[in-house]
Coordinates of C-alpha atoms in Angstrom, one line a residue:
M1 CA 201.7 63.3 75.3
V2 CA 202.5 60.2 73.3
H3 CA 201.0 58.1 76.1
I4 CA 197.5 59.4 75.6
P5 CA 197.0 58.5 71.9
F6 CA 198.9 55.2 72.4
A7 CA 196.6 54.1 75.3
V8 CA 193.4 55.2 73.5
T9 CA 194.5 53.5 70.2
V10 CA 195.3 50.2 72.1
I11 CA 191.9 50.2 73.8
L12 CA 190.0 51.0 70.5
F13 CA 192.0 48.3 68.7
F14 CA 191.1 45.6 71.2
T15 CA 187.5 46.8 71.2
W16 CA 187.4 46.4 67.4
S17 CA 189.1 43.0 67.7
L18 CA 186.6 41.8 70.3
K19 CA 183.7 42.9 68.0
V20 CA 185.2 41.0 65.0
L21 CA 185.9 37.9 67.2
L22 CA 182.4 37.7 68.6
V23 CA 180.5 38.5 65.4
S24 CA 182.6 36.5 63.0
Y25 CA 183.9 33.5 64.9
V26 CA 181.6 33.0 67.9
F27 CA 177.9 33.8 67.1
N28 CA 176.0 36.6 65.5
I29 CA 173.0 37.8 67.4
P30 CA 171.3 41.2 67.5
G31 CA 173.0 43.7 69.8
L32 CA 176.4 41.9 69.9
S33 CA 178.2 44.6 68.0
N34 CA 176.9 47.3 70.4
F35 CA 177.9 45.1 73.4
A36 CA 181.5 44.8 72.0
Y37 CA 181.9 48.5 71.3
G38 CA 180.8 49.5 74.7
V39 CA 181.9 46.9 77.3
L40 CA 185.6 46.9 76.7
P41 CA 186.2 50.7 77.0
A42 CA 183.9 50.6 80.1
M43 CA 186.0 47.9 81.6
A44 CA 189.2 49.9 80.8
L45 CA 187.6 52.8 82.6
L46 CA 186.8 50.6 85.6
L47 CA 190.5 49.6 85.8
L48 CA 191.5 53.3 85.8
C49 CA 189.2 53.8 88.8
T50 CA 190.9 51.0 90.8
N51 CA 194.5 50.5 92.0
S52 CA 195.2 47.7 89.5
L53 CA 197.2 49.8 87.1
E54 CA 199.2 51.8 89.6
R55 CA 202.0 49.2 89.6
L56 CA 202.7 49.7 85.9
W57 CA 205.7 51.9 85.4
M58 CA 204.2 54.2 82.7
V59 CA 201.0 54.7 84.8
K60 CA 203.0 55.3 87.9
R61 CA 205.3 57.8 86.1
Y62 CA 202.5 59.6 84.2
P63 CA 199.4 59.4 86.4
K64 CA 197.9 62.6 85.0
Q65 CA 198.0 61.3 81.4
Y66 CA 196.5 58.0 82.2
F67 CA 194.1 58.6 85.2
G68 CA 193.2 62.1 83.9
S69 CA 193.4 62.5 80.1
V70 CA 192.9 58.9 79.1
G71 CA 190.1 58.5 81.6
F72 CA 188.4 61.6 80.4
L73 CA 188.5 60.5 76.8
L74 CA 187.1 57.1 77.8
V75 CA 184.3 58.8 79.7
L76 CA 183.4 60.9 76.6
Y77 CA 183.5 57.8 74.4
V78 CA 181.4 55.7 76.8
M79 CA 178.8 58.5 77.2
F80 CA 178.4 59.1 73.5
W81 CA 178.3 55.4 72.9
L82 CA 175.6 55.1 75.5
L83 CA 173.7 58.0 73.9
F84 CA 173.8 57.0 70.3
Q85 CA 173.2 53.3 70.7
N86 CA 170.0 54.0 72.6
L87 CA 168.7 56.6 70.2
Y88 CA 168.3 54.0 67.5
I89 CA 166.0 51.0 67.6
S90 CA 166.5 48.6 64.6
K91 CA 163.8 46.3 63.4
Q92 CA 166.2 43.4 63.9
A93 CA 166.4 44.2 67.6
V94 CA 162.7 44.6 67.9
L95 CA 161.8 41.4 66.2
S96 CA 164.2 39.3 68.3
V97 CA 163.7 37.9 71.8
Y98 CA 164.1 40.8 74.2
L99 CA 164.1 41.0 78.0
P100 CA 164.4 44.5 79.6
I101 CA 167.8 44.9 81.3
L102 CA 168.7 41.2 80.8
N103 CA 170.0 41.6 77.3
L104 CA 173.5 42.4 75.8
R105 CA 172.7 46.1 75.0
D106 CA 171.3 47.0 78.4
M107 CA 173.9 45.0 80.4
A108 CA 176.7 46.8 78.5
S109 CA 174.9 50.0 79.2
L110 CA 174.8 49.2 83.0
I111 CA 178.5 48.4 83.0
A112 CA 179.2 51.7 81.2
I113 CA 177.0 53.7 83.7
F114 CA 178.7 52.1 86.6
A115 CA 182.2 52.8 85.2
V116 CA 181.5 56.5 84.5
T117 CA 179.8 57.0 87.9
L118 CA 182.8 55.4 89.6
W119 CA 185.2 57.7 87.6
L120 CA 183.2 60.8 88.4
V121 CA 183.2 60.2 92.2
N122 CA 186.8 59.0 92.3
K123 CA 188.8 61.5 94.4
R124 CA 192.1 60.6 92.9
N125 CA 190.9 61.3 89.3
Q126 CA 189.5 64.7 90.5
R127 CA 192.8 65.5 92.1
V128 CA 194.9 64.5 89.1
I129 CA 192.8 66.4 86.6
N130 CA 192.5 69.4 88.9
W131 CA 189.2 70.6 87.4
E132 CA 187.0 73.3 88.8
K133 CA 183.8 72.0 90.4
S134 CA 181.7 73.7 87.8
S135 CA 183.3 71.8 84.9
L136 CA 182.9 68.5 86.8
H137 CA 179.2 69.3 87.5
I138 CA 178.6 70.1 83.8
L139 CA 180.1 66.7 82.8
A140 CA 178.1 64.9 85.5
A141 CA 174.9 66.7 84.5
F142 CA 175.3 65.6 80.8
F143 CA 176.1 62.1 82.0
W144 CA 172.9 61.8 84.1
F145 CA 170.9 63.2 81.2
V146 CA 172.2 60.4 79.0
V147 CA 171.3 57.9 81.7
F148 CA 167.8 59.4 81.7
L149 CA 167.6 58.9 78.0
W150 CA 168.7 55.3 78.5
V151 CA 165.9 54.6 81.0
N152 CA 163.4 56.0 78.5
A153 CA 164.9 53.8 75.7
V154 CA 164.6 50.7 77.8
L155 CA 160.9 51.4 78.3
L156 CA 160.3 52.2 74.6
R157 CA 162.1 49.0 73.4
A158 CA 160.0 46.9 75.8
L159 CA 156.7 48.6 74.7
A160 CA 157.7 48.2 71.0
I161 CA 158.3 44.5 71.4
Y162 CA 155.6 43.3 73.8
L163 CA 152.9 45.4 72.2
D164 CA 154.1 44.7 68.7
L165 CA 154.5 48.4 67.8
N166 CA 156.4 50.1 64.9
P167 CA 159.6 51.3 66.5
F168 CA 159.7 54.3 64.2
H169 CA 156.2 55.6 65.2
L170 CA 156.3 55.0 68.9
F171 CA 155.5 58.5 70.0
S172 CA 152.2 58.6 68.1
V173 CA 150.9 55.7 70.2
Q174 CA 148.8 56.7 73.2
V175 CA 150.0 53.9 75.5
V176 CA 153.6 55.0 75.0
Q177 CA 152.8 58.6 76.0
M178 CA 151.0 57.4 79.1
S179 CA 153.9 55.1 80.0
L180 CA 156.4 57.9 79.5
S181 CA 154.4 60.2 81.8
I182 CA 154.3 57.7 84.6
L183 CA 158.0 57.0 84.2
W184 CA 158.9 60.7 84.3
A185 CA 156.8 61.2 87.4
T186 CA 158.5 58.2 89.1
I187 CA 162.0 59.5 88.2
A188 CA 161.1 63.0 89.5
L189 CA 159.8 61.5 92.7
I190 CA 163.1 59.5 93.1
L191 CA 165.2 62.6 92.5
V192 CA 163.3 64.6 95.1
I193 CA 163.6 61.8 97.7
V194 CA 167.3 61.4 97.0
A195 CA 167.8 65.2 97.2
N196 CA 166.0 65.1 100.6
R197 CA 168.3 62.3 101.8
I198 CA 171.6 63.8 100.7
H199 CA 170.6 67.5 101.0
S200 CA 171.6 68.2 97.4
R201 CA 170.1 71.3 95.8
A202 CA 171.3 70.3 92.3
V203 CA 169.4 67.0 92.5
W204 CA 166.3 68.8 93.8
I205 CA 166.5 71.2 90.8
A206 CA 166.8 68.3 88.4
G207 CA 163.7 66.8 89.9
A208 CA 161.8 70.1 89.7
V209 CA 162.8 70.6 86.1
L210 CA 161.6 67.2 85.2
M211 CA 158.3 67.9 87.0
G212 CA 157.9 71.0 84.9
L213 CA 158.6 69.1 81.7
L214 CA 156.1 66.5 82.8
I215 CA 153.3 69.0 83.4
L216 CA 154.0 70.6 80.1
K217 CA 153.8 67.2 78.4
L218 CA 150.6 66.3 80.2
V219 CA 148.9 69.5 79.0
A220 CA 150.4 69.7 75.5
V221 CA 150.5 66.0 74.5
D222 CA 148.5 63.7 76.8
F223 CA 145.5 65.9 77.3
I224 CA 145.1 66.8 73.6
E225 CA 146.0 63.5 71.8
S226 CA 144.9 60.8 74.3
D227 CA 141.6 59.1 74.6
T228 CA 139.6 58.9 77.8
V229 CA 141.3 55.8 79.4
E230 CA 144.9 56.7 78.6
R231 CA 144.3 60.3 79.7
I232 CA 142.8 59.3 83.0
V233 CA 145.5 56.8 83.8
A234 CA 148.3 59.2 82.8
F235 CA 146.8 62.1 84.8
L236 CA 146.0 60.0 87.9
G237 CA 149.3 58.2 88.0
A238 CA 151.5 61.2 87.3
G239 CA 149.4 63.4 89.6
V240 CA 149.7 61.1 92.6
L241 CA 153.5 60.8 92.1
L242 CA 153.9 64.6 91.6
L243 CA 151.8 65.2 94.8
I244 CA 154.2 62.9 96.8
A245 CA 157.2 64.6 95.2
G246 CA 155.9 68.0 96.1
Y247 CA 155.3 66.9 99.7
V248 CA 158.9 65.6 100.0
A249 CA 160.2 68.8 98.4
C250 CA 158.5 70.8 101.1
L251 CA 160.2 68.6 103.7
L252 CA 163.6 69.5 102.1
Y253 CA 162.9 73.2 102.3
T254 CA 161.6 72.9 105.9
S255 CA 164.6 71.0 107.1
D256 CA 167.0 73.6 105.4
A257 CA 165.1 76.5 107.0
A258 CA 165.3 74.8 110.4
D259 CA 169.1 74.3 110.0
D260 CA 169.4 78.0 109.0
M261 CA 167.5 79.0 112.1
Q262 CA 169.8 76.9 114.3
C263 CA 172.9 78.4 112.7
V264 CA 171.5 81.9 113.5
D265 CA 170.8 81.0 117.1

């Protein structure tokens, strides 16, 4: 058991050291601290998903502790870092030069998303941890919810900067609500298409839930609070995307029903 706190302490120490080095001795720009706190644990998680550490004697002797327990703790750390650093938009970040995705915060987030995804689909990690599928599905569902929040945060930061909006009153702006509706409709469409491709009922349900939330948002927020132009754009854009998503969803059920009929025959 001593290997688990030792490995986590070493990773966190180097993470803090990287933050101090970058901020104090290299340069101090907005988002650098967030980048340092996220990128090193994500890189450590990436190493655990490869065969690079298997030659080390302590990893080879205690694979469950390192690939399982340490990896799981890093996944939790990376997910909560991804969650909290995207829930807060500081004035310093908003007033600085910002390019969506091509900035330190979002690049670190992409590395973190890739690392957690690789860990979740790694068969060796699943075998070492020996989890039930339901537990792994719950963790994966929470992770993709965090990714969904990150996508929304990228859009909100871009709107706040390019439209010169107050980052603390974004949801009261009609253009923001319209943009969120179109984004949610696009994500729902992508989920339904992916579900149709991989024949995944869970992904299809996620897309259907997002469609329901979008319809509720259109009725409760966009229809009541938006002016004519924003209301028309939001309803038309989201409506077309939802129509396409509904058509693709019907294809999924049709193909499943056809497969069931063939199995019966």
